[in-house]
PDB file of C-alpha atoms in Angstrom:
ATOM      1  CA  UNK A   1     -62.876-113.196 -80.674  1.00 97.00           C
ATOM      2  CA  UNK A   2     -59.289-112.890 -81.460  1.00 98.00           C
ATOM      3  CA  UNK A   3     -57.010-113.962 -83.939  1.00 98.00           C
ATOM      4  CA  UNK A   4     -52.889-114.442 -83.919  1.00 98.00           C
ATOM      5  CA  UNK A   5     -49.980-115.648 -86.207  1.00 98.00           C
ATOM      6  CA  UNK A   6     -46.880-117.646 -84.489  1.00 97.00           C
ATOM      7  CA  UNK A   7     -45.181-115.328 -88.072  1.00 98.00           C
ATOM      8  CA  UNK A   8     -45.753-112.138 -86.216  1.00 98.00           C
ATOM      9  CA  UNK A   9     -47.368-110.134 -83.870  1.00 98.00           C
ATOM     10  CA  UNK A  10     -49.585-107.104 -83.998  1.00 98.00           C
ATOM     11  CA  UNK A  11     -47.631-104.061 -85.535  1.00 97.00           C
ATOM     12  CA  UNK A  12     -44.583-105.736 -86.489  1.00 98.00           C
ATOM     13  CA  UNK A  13     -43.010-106.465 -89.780  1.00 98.00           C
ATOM     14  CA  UNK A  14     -44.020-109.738 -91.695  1.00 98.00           C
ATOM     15  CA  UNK A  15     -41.568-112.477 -92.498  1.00 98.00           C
ATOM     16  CA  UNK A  16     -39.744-111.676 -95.705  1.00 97.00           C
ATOM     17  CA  UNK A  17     -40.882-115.596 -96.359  1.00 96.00           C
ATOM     18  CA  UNK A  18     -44.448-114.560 -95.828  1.00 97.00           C
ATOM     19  CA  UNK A  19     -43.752-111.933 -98.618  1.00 97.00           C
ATOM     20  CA  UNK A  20     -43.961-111.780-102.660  1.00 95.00           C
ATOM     21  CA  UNK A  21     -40.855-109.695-103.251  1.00 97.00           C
ATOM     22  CA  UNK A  22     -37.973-109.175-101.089  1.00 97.00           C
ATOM     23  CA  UNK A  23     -34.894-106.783-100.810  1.00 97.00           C
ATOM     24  CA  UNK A  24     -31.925-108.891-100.821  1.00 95.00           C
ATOM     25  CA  UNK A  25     -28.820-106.820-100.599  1.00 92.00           C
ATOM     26  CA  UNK A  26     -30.602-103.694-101.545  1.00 89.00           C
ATOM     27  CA  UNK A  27     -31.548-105.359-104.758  1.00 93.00           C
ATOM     28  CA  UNK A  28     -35.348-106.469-105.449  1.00 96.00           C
ATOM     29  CA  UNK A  29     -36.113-110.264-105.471  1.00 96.00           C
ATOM     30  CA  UNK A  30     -38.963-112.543-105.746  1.00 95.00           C
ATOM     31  CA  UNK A  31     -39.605-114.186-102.002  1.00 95.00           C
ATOM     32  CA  UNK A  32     -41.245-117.533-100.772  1.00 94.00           C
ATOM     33  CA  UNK A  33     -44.416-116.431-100.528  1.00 94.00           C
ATOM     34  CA  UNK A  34     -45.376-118.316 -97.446  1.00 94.00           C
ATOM     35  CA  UNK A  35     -48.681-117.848 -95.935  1.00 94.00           C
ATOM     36  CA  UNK A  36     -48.402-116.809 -92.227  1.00 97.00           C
ATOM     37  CA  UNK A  37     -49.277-118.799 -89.784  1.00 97.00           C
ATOM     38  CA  UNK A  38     -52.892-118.108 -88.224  1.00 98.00           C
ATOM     39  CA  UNK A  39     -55.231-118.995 -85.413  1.00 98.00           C
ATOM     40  CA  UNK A  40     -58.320-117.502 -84.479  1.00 98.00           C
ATOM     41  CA  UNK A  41     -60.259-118.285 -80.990  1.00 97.00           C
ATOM     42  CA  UNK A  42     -62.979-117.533 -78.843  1.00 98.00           C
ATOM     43  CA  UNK A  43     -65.971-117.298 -82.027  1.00 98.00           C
ATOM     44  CA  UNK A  44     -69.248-115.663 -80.993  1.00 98.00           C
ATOM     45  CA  UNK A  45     -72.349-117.892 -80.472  1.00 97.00           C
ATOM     46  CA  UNK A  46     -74.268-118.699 -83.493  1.00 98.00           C
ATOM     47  CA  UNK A  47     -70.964-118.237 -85.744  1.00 98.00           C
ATOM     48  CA  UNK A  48     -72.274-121.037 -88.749  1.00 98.00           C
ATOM     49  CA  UNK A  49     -68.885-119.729 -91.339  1.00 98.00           C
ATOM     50  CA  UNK A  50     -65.903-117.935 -91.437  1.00 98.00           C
ATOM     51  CA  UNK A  51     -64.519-115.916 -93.950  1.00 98.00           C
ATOM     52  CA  UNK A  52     -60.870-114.744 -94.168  1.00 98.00           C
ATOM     53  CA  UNK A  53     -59.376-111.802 -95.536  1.00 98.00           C
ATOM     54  CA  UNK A  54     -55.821-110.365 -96.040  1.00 98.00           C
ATOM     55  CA  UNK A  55     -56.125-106.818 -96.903  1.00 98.00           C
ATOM     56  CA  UNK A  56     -53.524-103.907 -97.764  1.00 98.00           C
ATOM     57  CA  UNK A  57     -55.509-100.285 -97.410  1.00 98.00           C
ATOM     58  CA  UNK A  58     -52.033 -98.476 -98.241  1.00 98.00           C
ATOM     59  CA  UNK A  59     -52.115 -99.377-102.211  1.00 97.00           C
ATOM     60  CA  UNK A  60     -50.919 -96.209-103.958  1.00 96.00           C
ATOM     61  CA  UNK A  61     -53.765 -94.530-106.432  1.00 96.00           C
ATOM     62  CA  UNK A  62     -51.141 -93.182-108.595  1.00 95.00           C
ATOM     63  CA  UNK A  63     -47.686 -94.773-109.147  1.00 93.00           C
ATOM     64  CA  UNK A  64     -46.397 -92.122-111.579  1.00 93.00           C
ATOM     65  CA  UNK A  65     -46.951 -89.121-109.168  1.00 94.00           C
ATOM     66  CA  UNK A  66     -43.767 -88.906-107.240  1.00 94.00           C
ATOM     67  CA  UNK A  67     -42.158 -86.235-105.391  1.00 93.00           C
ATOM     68  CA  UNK A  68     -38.565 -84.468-105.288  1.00 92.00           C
ATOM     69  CA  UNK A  69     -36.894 -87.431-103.684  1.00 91.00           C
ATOM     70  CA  UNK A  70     -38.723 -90.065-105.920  1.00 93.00           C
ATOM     71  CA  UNK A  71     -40.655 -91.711-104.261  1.00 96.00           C
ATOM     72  CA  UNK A  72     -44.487 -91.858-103.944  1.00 96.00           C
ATOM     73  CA  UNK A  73     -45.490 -89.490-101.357  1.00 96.00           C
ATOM     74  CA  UNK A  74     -46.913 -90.865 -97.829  1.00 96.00           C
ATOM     75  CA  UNK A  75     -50.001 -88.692 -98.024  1.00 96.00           C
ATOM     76  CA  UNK A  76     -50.685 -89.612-101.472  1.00 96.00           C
ATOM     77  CA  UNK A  77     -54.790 -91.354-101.563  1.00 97.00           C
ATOM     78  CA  UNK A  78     -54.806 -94.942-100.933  1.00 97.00           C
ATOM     79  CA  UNK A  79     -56.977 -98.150-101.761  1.00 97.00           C
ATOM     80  CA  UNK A  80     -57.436-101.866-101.102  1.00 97.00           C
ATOM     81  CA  UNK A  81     -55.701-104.408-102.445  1.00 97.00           C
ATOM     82  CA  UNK A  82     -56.762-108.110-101.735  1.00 97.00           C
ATOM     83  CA  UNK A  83     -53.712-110.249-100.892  1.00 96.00           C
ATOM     84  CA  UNK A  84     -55.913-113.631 -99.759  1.00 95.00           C
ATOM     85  CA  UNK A  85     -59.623-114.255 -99.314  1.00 96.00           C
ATOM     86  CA  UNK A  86     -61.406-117.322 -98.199  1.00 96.00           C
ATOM     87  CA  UNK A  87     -65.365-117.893 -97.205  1.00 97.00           C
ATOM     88  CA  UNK A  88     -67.434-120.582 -96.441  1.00 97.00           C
ATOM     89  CA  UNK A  89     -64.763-121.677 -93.413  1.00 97.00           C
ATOM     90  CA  UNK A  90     -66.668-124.172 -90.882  1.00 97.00           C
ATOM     91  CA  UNK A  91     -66.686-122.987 -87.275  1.00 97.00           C
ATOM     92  CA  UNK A  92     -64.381-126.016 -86.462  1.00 96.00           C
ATOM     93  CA  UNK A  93     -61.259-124.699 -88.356  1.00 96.00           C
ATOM     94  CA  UNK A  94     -59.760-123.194 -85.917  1.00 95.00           C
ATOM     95  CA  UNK A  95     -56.535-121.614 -87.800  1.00 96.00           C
ATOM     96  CA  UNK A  96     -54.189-122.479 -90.822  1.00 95.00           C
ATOM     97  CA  UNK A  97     -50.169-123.207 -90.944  1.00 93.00           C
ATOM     98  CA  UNK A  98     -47.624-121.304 -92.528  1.00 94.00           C
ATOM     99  CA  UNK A  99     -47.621-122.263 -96.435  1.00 90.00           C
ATOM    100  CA  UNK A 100     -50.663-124.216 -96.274  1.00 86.00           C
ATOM    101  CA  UNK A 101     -52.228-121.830 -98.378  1.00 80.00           C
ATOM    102  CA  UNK A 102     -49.344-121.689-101.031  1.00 70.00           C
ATOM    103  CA  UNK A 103     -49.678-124.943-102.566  1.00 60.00           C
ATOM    104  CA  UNK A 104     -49.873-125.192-106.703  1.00 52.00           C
ATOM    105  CA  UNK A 105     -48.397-123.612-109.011  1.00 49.00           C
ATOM    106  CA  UNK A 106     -48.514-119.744-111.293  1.00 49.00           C
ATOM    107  CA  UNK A 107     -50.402-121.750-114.490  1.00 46.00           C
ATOM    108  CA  UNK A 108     -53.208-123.249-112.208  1.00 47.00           C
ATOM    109  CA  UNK A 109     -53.522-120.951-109.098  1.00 50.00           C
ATOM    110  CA  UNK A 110     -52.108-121.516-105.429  1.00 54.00           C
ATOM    111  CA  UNK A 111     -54.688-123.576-103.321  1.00 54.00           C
ATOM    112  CA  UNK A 112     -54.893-124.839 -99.576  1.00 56.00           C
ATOM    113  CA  UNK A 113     -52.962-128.520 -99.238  1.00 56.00           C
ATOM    114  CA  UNK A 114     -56.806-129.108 -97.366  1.00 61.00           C
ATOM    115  CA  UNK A 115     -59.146-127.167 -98.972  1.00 72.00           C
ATOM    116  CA  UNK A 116     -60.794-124.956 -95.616  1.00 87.00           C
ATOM    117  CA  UNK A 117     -63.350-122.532 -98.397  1.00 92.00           C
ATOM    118  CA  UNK A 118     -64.339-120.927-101.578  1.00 93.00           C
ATOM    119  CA  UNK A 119     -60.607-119.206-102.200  1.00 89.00           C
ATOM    120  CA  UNK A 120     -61.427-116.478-103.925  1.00 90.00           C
ATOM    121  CA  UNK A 121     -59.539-114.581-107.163  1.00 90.00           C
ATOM    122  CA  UNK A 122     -57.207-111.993-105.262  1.00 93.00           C
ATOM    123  CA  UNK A 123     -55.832-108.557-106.612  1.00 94.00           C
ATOM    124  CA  UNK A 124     -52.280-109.505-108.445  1.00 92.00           C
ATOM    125  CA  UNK A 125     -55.161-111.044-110.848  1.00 89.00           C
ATOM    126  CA  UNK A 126     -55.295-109.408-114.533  1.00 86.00           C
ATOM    127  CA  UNK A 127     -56.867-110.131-117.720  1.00 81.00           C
ATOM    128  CA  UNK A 128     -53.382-112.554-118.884  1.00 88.00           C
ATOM    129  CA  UNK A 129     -53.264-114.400-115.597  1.00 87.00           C
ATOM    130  CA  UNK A 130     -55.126-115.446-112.610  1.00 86.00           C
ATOM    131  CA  UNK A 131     -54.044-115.903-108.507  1.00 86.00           C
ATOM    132  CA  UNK A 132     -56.074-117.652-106.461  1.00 85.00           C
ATOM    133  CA  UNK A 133     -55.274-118.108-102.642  1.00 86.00           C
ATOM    134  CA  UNK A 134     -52.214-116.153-101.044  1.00 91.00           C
ATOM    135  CA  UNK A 135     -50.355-114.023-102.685  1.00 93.00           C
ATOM    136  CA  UNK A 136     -48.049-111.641-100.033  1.00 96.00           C
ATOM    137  CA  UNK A 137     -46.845-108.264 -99.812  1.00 98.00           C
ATOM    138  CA  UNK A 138     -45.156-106.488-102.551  1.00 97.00           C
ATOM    139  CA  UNK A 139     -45.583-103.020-102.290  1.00 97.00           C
ATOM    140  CA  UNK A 140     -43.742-100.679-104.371  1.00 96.00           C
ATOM    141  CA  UNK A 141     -39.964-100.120-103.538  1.00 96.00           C
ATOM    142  CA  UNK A 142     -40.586 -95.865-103.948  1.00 96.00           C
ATOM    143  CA  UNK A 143     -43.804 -95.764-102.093  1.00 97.00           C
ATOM    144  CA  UNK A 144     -42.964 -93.503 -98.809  1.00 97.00           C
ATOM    145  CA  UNK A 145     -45.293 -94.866 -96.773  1.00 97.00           C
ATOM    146  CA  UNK A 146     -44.894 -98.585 -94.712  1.00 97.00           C
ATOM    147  CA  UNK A 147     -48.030-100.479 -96.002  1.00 98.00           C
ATOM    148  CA  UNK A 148     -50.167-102.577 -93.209  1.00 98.00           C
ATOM    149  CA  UNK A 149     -51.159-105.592 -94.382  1.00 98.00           C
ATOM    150  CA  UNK A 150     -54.654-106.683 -92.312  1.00 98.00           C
ATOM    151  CA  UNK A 151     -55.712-109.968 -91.798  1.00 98.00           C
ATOM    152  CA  UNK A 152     -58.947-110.314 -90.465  1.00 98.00           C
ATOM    153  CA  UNK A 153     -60.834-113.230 -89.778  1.00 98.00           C
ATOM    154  CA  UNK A 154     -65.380-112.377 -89.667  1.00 98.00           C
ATOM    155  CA  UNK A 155     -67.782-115.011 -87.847  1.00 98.00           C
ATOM    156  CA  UNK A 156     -70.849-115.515 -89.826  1.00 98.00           C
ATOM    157  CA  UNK A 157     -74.358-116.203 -88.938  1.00 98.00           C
ATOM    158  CA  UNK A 158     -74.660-118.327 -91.919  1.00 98.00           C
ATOM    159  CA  UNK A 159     -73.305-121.250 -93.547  1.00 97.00           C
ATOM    160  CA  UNK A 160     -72.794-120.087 -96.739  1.00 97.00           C
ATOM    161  CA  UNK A 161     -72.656-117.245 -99.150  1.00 97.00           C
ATOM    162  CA  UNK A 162     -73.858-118.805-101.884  1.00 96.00           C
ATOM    163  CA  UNK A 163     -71.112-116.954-103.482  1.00 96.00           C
ATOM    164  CA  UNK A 164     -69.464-118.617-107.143  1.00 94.00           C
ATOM    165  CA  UNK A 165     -65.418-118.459-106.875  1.00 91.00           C
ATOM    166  CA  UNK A 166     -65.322-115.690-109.209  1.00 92.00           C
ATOM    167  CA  UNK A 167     -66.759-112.996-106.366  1.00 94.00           C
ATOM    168  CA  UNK A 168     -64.301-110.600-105.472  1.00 94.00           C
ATOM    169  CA  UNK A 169     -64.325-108.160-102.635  1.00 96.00           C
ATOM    170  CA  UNK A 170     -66.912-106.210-103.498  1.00 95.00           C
ATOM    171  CA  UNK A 171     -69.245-108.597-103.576  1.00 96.00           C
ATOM    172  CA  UNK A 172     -67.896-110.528-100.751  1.00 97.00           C
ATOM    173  CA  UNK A 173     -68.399-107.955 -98.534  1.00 97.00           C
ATOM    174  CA  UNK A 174     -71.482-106.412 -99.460  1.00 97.00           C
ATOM    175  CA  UNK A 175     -73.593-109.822 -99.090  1.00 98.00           C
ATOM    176  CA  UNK A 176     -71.574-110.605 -95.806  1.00 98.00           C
ATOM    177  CA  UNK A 177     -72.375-107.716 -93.808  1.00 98.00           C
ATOM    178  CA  UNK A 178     -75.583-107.973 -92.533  1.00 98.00           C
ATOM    179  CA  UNK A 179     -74.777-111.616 -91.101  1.00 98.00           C
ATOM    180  CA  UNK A 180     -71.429-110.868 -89.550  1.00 98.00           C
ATOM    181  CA  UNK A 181     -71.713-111.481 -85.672  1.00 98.00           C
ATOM    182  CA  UNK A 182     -68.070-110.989 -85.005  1.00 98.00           C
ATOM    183  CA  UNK A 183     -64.572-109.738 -86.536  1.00 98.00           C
ATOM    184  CA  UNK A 184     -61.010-109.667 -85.411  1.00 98.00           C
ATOM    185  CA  UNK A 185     -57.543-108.545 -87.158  1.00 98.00           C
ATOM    186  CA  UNK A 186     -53.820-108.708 -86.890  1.00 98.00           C
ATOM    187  CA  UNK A 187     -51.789-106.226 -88.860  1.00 98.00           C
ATOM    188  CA  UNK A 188     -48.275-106.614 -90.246  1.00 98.00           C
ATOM    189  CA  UNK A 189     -46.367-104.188 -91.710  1.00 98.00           C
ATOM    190  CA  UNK A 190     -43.963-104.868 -94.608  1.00 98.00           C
ATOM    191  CA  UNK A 191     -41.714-102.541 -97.183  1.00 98.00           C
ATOM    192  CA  UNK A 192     -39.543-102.813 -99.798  1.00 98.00           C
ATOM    193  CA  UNK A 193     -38.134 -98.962 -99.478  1.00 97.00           C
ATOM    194  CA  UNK A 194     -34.629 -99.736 -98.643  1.00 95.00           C
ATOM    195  CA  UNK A 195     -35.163 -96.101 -96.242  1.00 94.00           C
ATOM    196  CA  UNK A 196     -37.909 -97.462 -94.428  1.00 95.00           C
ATOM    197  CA  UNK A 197     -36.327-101.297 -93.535  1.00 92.00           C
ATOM    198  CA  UNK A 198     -36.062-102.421 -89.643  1.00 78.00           C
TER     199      UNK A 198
END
């Protein structure tokens, strides 16, 4: 089982379009927000769903503690951040284009041009406003560390997770694990640190 984006390769930086925020001449801007693409092969036997995840493990636990030079230390304690989540995928989806996932609007939540699953809430959610579908990288511009950004793609030995679209993470991956028959990732890596650009 494998899975890889036409955007990027394994270890490389992500498309500025595939991002949330941007450095354009030094200077912070919002970006297109294009979904990579992504295409995922060679499913174990038995797979009955899919469920798709963009993940960023490199989320700072505390924004205000920075060191001498400003910036939030690369050791500092990390956690996850949810960037895109999808289950319920059909076996015979075999991949999604670039943007398909970033169709709608801020007021009513991006969703797939062909709906593929449940899209779940992701992580820029709060209690004013709520993001559905991809939202890209945006990590902070004084973070010292480059933040991977793993999408991962699980085969399922089940058809659904009887799951409602509220579910986040947590409970995603909790009711998921003891019926996943197969995994695969691709990592990008993205900044906005104008020390720590290509």
């Amino acid at each position: 089982m494998r899975i890889i984006s036409h955007d990027f390769s394994h270890g490389e930086w992500i498309p500025s379009e595939c991002a949330y925020g941007r450095l354009i001449e030094g200077n912070f801007a919002l970006s297109d927000n294009l979904n990579p693409h992504l295409q995922w092969e060679n499913l174990p036997q038995g797979t009955k769903s899919l469920v798709l995840a963009c993940i960023d493990p490199d989320v700072p636990t505390d924004r205000q503690a920075l060191n001498a030079d400003g910036e939030i230390p690369a050791e500092q304690p990390r956690r996850d951040f949810v960037h895109w989540l999808v289950w319920d995928i059909a076996p015979s989806v075999i991949g999604v284009q670039k943007g398909e996932a970033s169709e709608g609007d801020e007021k009513s939540g991006k969703r797939f041009a062909r709906p593929i699953g449940v899209e779940a809430i992701n992580d820029y959610s709060s209690a004013d406003e709520i993001h559905r579908g991809y939202d890209g990288p945006c990590p902070p511009g004084f973070d010292a560390r480059l933040h991977g950004y793993e999408f991962r793609i699980y085969a399922l030995d089940i058809e659904t997770l009887d799951l409602p679209d509220t579910a986040r993470w947590s409970e995603v991956s909790v009711k998921m694990a003891p019926h996943v028959i197969g995994m695969a990732s691709i990592q990008g890596i993205y900044s906005l640190n104008p020390r720590l650009q290509k």
